[in-house]
C-alpha cells in the first residue's frame, strides 16, 4: 500500500454503470478525487490521448499517481488493495468468498439485461415483432429474481449487514433498470429494500449520474410483461 497520490483523476460518462461502480468505491473509501466528465457524443474517449490510456476506448479510466487503470472491477480491487479501510471485501473467509463470487456474477447482470436496455433506450425497435422485446424484458425479471434470492432472508446487504464490493458493483446495473422503468417492489421486495438502502448511502448520492439529476428516466414497460 502506498500513499494516496494527489487527487486521483477519473474519466467518466454520466450514467455508465461501470463508471458509477468506481465512483462509489472511491467515495466509500473516502478518497478525494477529481472527475472529468466526458460526453459520449463528443467521441473524446476515442481520441489518441485517451486510447493511449485505454486502447479499448472505454471508461472508466483512473489515473492514480504514476499508474493508469481501466476496467471497473480492476479499479475497485486496486482501490481495495491500496486503501483497505473501510473494507469492501470482508476479513472472514466465508465473507470474502461470497463477496468475490457475487461481484464476479454481476457480469451476468450486464449480459442478461443488455438487450432490454437497448429496447428501453430506443436503440433497438420491434420492427413489427414484439417477441424479442418481451424475451429481453423477461430476462430482466429472471435476472432480478436471482439477485432477490442472493439477498436471502437476513442481512441488509448481499454479504451480511455491511456494504461490500458485491453491492458496489451490482447497484449501478440495477439502478439503470430502475431508471428505465423497472419497479423492484412488484416482484423482488428484498431487492427493492436493498435498493432504497443503497440510494440512501452518501457514497451513492454523491456519485449519482449528473444528467440523471436533471432529467426523468423512461418507462420501458418491463412491468407490463407477463412471465
Ligand atoms: N468492462 C469494462 C466496460 C466499460 C464500458 O463498456 N464502458 C462503456 C460505458 S458504459 C464505454 O466506455 N463505452 C464506449 C463507448 O460508448 O463508445 C469495465 O468494466 O470498465
Coordinates of C-alpha atoms and ligand atoms in Angstrom, one line a residue:
X1 CA 0.0 0.0 0.0
X2 CA 1.3 3.4 -0.9
X3 CA 0.3 7.0 0.0
X4 CA -2.7 8.4 -1.9
X5 CA -1.4 10.4 -4.7
X6 CA -2.6 14.0 -5.1
X7 CA -6.2 13.7 -6.2
X8 CA -6.6 10.7 -8.4
X9 CA -8.4 11.6 -11.7
X10 CA -11.2 9.5 -13.0
X11 CA -12.7 9.9 -16.5
X12 CA -16.4 9.4 -16.5
X13 CA -19.5 9.1 -18.7
X14 CA -22.7 10.2 -16.8
X15 CA -24.9 7.2 -16.4
X16 CA -22.3 4.5 -17.1
X17 CA -22.8 1.7 -14.6
X18 CA -19.1 0.8 -14.9
X19 CA -18.0 4.3 -14.1
X20 CA -20.5 4.5 -11.2
X21 CA -19.0 1.4 -9.6
X22 CA -15.6 3.0 -9.4
X23 CA -17.0 6.3 -8.1
X24 CA -18.9 4.5 -5.3
X25 CA -15.7 2.7 -4.4
X26 CA -13.8 6.0 -4.3
X27 CA -16.5 7.6 -2.2
X28 CA -16.8 4.7 0.2
X29 CA -13.1 4.7 0.8
X30 CA -13.1 8.5 1.4
X31 CA -10.6 9.1 -1.3
X32 CA -10.6 12.6 -2.7
X33 CA -10.7 12.5 -6.5
X34 CA -11.3 14.7 -9.5
X35 CA -13.9 13.5 -12.0
X36 CA -13.6 14.5 -15.6
X37 CA -17.0 14.1 -17.3
X38 CA -16.9 13.3 -20.9
X39 CA -19.8 13.5 -23.3
X40 CA -20.1 10.2 -25.2
X41 CA -21.3 12.1 -28.2
X42 CA -18.1 14.1 -28.3
X43 CA -16.1 10.9 -29.1
X44 CA -13.3 12.3 -26.9
X45 CA -12.9 8.8 -25.3
X46 CA -11.6 7.6 -28.6
X47 CA -9.1 10.4 -29.1
X48 CA -5.4 9.3 -29.5
X49 CA -4.7 10.7 -26.0
X50 CA -7.5 8.6 -24.4
X51 CA -6.7 5.5 -26.5
X52 CA -3.2 5.7 -25.1
X53 CA -4.8 5.3 -21.6
X54 CA -7.2 2.6 -22.6
X55 CA -6.8 1.1 -26.0
X56 CA -10.4 -0.1 -25.9
X57 CA -11.7 3.4 -25.8
X58 CA -13.9 2.7 -22.8
X59 CA -14.5 4.4 -19.5
X60 CA -13.9 4.5 -16.6
X61 CA -10.2 5.2 -16.6
X62 CA -8.4 6.1 -13.3
X63 CA -5.2 8.0 -13.2
X64 CA -3.7 7.3 -9.8
X65 CA -0.3 8.8 -9.4
X66 CA 2.1 7.2 -11.8
X67 CA -0.4 4.4 -12.8
X68 CA -3.4 4.3 -15.1
X69 CA -6.1 1.7 -14.7
X70 CA -9.1 0.8 -16.7
X71 CA -11.8 -1.9 -16.3
X72 CA -14.1 -1.1 -13.4
X73 CA -13.6 -4.3 -11.5
X74 CA -9.8 -3.9 -11.6
X75 CA -10.2 -0.3 -10.4
X76 CA -12.4 -1.4 -7.5
X77 CA -10.0 -4.2 -6.5
X78 CA -7.0 -1.9 -6.8
X79 CA -8.7 0.7 -4.5
X80 CA -9.4 -2.1 -2.0
X81 CA -5.7 -3.1 -2.0
X82 CA -4.4 0.4 -1.8
X83 CA -7.0 1.6 0.7
X84 CA -8.1 -1.4 2.8
X85 CA -10.2 0.7 5.2
X86 CA -13.1 0.7 5.3
X87 CA -13.1 -2.8 3.8
X88 CA -15.2 -3.6 0.8
X89 CA -14.0 -7.2 1.0
X90 CA -14.7 -8.7 4.4
X91 CA -12.0 -10.2 6.5
X92 CA -13.7 -13.6 7.1
X93 CA -13.0 -16.5 4.7
X94 CA -16.7 -17.1 4.1
X95 CA -17.4 -13.3 3.6
X96 CA -14.6 -12.7 1.2
X97 CA -15.5 -15.9 -0.8
X98 CA -19.2 -14.8 -1.1
X99 CA -18.2 -11.2 -2.0
X100 CA -15.9 -12.2 -4.8
X101 CA -18.3 -14.7 -6.2
X102 CA -21.2 -12.2 -6.3
X103 CA -19.1 -9.4 -7.6
X104 CA -18.0 -11.6 -10.5
X105 CA -21.6 -12.8 -11.0
X106 CA -22.5 -9.1 -11.6
X107 CA -21.2 -9.5 -15.1
X108 CA -24.2 -11.7 -15.9
X109 CA -26.4 -8.8 -14.7
X110 CA -24.9 -6.8 -17.6
X111 CA -25.1 -9.5 -20.3
X112 CA -28.6 -10.6 -19.3
X113 CA -30.1 -7.1 -19.4
X114 CA -28.1 -5.6 -22.3
X115 CA -30.9 -6.2 -24.9
X116 CA -33.6 -4.9 -22.7
X117 CA -31.8 -1.7 -22.1
X118 CA -31.3 -1.3 -25.9
X119 CA -35.0 -1.6 -26.3
X120 CA -35.6 0.7 -23.4
X121 CA -33.4 3.4 -24.8
X122 CA -34.8 3.0 -28.3
X123 CA -31.6 1.7 -29.8
X124 CA -33.5 -1.5 -30.7
X125 CA -37.0 -1.5 -32.1
X126 CA -39.8 -4.0 -32.5
X127 CA -40.0 -3.9 -36.3
X128 CA -43.4 -5.4 -36.1
X129 CA -42.4 -8.4 -33.9
X130 CA -43.0 -7.8 -30.2
X131 CA -41.4 -11.1 -29.2
X132 CA -37.7 -10.1 -29.0
X133 CA -38.6 -7.2 -26.7
X134 CA -40.7 -9.4 -24.5
X135 CA -38.0 -12.0 -24.3
X136 CA -35.4 -9.4 -23.4
X137 CA -37.7 -8.0 -20.7
X138 CA -38.4 -11.5 -19.3
X139 CA -34.6 -11.9 -19.0
X140 CA -34.5 -8.8 -16.8
X141 CA -37.1 -10.3 -14.4
X142 CA -35.3 -13.7 -14.3
X143 CA -32.0 -11.9 -13.5
X144 CA -33.6 -9.8 -10.8
X145 CA -35.1 -12.9 -9.3
X146 CA -31.6 -14.3 -9.0
X147 CA -30.4 -11.3 -7.0
X148 CA -33.5 -11.4 -4.9
X149 CA -32.5 -14.9 -3.9
X150 CA -29.0 -13.8 -3.3
X151 CA -30.3 -11.3 -0.7
X152 CA -31.7 -14.2 1.3
X153 CA -33.7 -13.6 4.4
X154 CA -31.2 -11.8 6.5
X155 CA -28.7 -9.0 6.2
X156 CA -29.0 -5.6 4.9
X157 CA -26.6 -6.2 2.0
X158 CA -25.5 -9.0 -0.2
X159 CA -22.9 -10.2 2.3
X160 CA -24.4 -9.7 5.8
X161 CA -25.0 -6.3 7.3
X162 CA -22.1 -4.4 5.9
X163 CA -21.7 -3.0 2.4
X164 CA -19.3 -5.0 0.2
X165 CA -17.8 -4.9 -3.2
X166 CA -20.8 -7.1 -4.3
X167 CA -23.2 -4.2 -3.5
X168 CA -21.0 -1.7 -5.2
X169 CA -20.7 -3.5 -8.5
X170 CA -24.3 -4.7 -8.6
X171 CA -26.1 -1.4 -7.7
X172 CA -25.4 0.7 -10.8
X173 CA -26.8 -2.0 -13.1
X174 CA -30.0 -2.3 -11.1
X175 CA -30.3 1.5 -10.9
X176 CA -30.1 1.6 -14.7
X177 CA -33.1 -0.7 -14.8
X178 CA -35.0 1.3 -12.3
X179 CA -34.2 4.5 -14.3
X180 CA -35.7 2.8 -17.3
X181 CA -38.9 1.8 -15.6
X182 CA -38.4 -1.3 -13.5
X183 CA -40.4 -1.4 -10.3
X184 CA -38.4 -3.6 -8.0
X185 CA -41.1 -3.9 -5.3
X186 CA -43.5 -5.6 -7.6
X187 CA -41.6 -8.9 -7.9
X188 CA -38.5 -8.5 -5.8
X189 CA -39.3 -6.9 -2.5
X190 CA -36.0 -7.7 -0.8
X191 CA -34.1 -6.2 -3.7
X192 CA -36.4 -3.1 -3.5
X193 CA -35.5 -2.6 0.2
X194 CA -31.8 -3.1 -0.6
X195 CA -32.0 -0.6 -3.4
X196 CA -33.5 2.0 -1.1
X197 CA -30.8 1.3 1.4
X198 CA -28.2 1.9 -1.3
X199 CA -29.8 5.1 -2.5
X200 CA -29.6 6.5 1.0
X201 CA -25.8 6.0 1.2
X202 CA -23.8 9.2 1.0
X203 CA -21.4 7.5 -1.5
X204 CA -24.2 6.7 -3.9
X205 CA -25.9 10.1 -3.5
X206 CA -22.6 11.9 -4.1
X207 CA -21.8 9.9 -7.2
X208 CA -25.3 10.0 -8.7
X209 CA -25.0 10.4 -12.5
X210 CA -25.2 14.2 -13.1
X211 CA -27.6 14.0 -16.0
X212 CA -30.0 11.8 -14.0
X213 CA -30.4 14.7 -11.6
X214 CA -31.6 16.9 -14.4
X215 CA -33.9 14.6 -16.3
X216 CA -36.5 11.9 -15.8
X217 CA -35.9 8.3 -16.9
X218 CA -38.1 6.4 -19.3
X219 CA -40.7 3.7 -18.7
X220 CA -39.7 0.8 -21.0
X221 CA -42.7 -1.3 -19.8
X222 CA -40.8 -4.1 -18.1
X223 CA -43.6 -4.4 -15.5
X224 CA -46.2 -5.0 -18.2
X225 CA -44.7 -8.2 -19.3
X226 CA -46.3 -11.4 -18.1
X227 CA -43.8 -14.0 -17.0
Ligands
LIG1 N1 -15.6 -4.0 -18.9 C1 -15.5 -2.5 -18.9 C2 -16.7 -2.0 -19.6 C3 -16.6 -0.5 -19.7 C4 -17.6 0.1 -20.7 O1 -18.1 -0.7 -21.6 N2 -17.8 1.3 -20.7 C5 -18.7 1.9 -21.6 C6 -19.6 2.9 -21.0 S1 -20.9 2.2 -20.1 C7 -17.9 2.6 -22.7 O2 -16.9 3.3 -22.4 N3 -18.3 2.5 -24.0 C8 -17.6 3.2 -25.0 C9 -18.5 3.8 -26.0 O3 -19.7 4.0 -25.7 O4 -18.0 4.2 -27.0 C10 -15.5 -2.1 -17.4 O5 -15.9 -2.8 -16.5 O6 -15.0 -1.0 -17.1

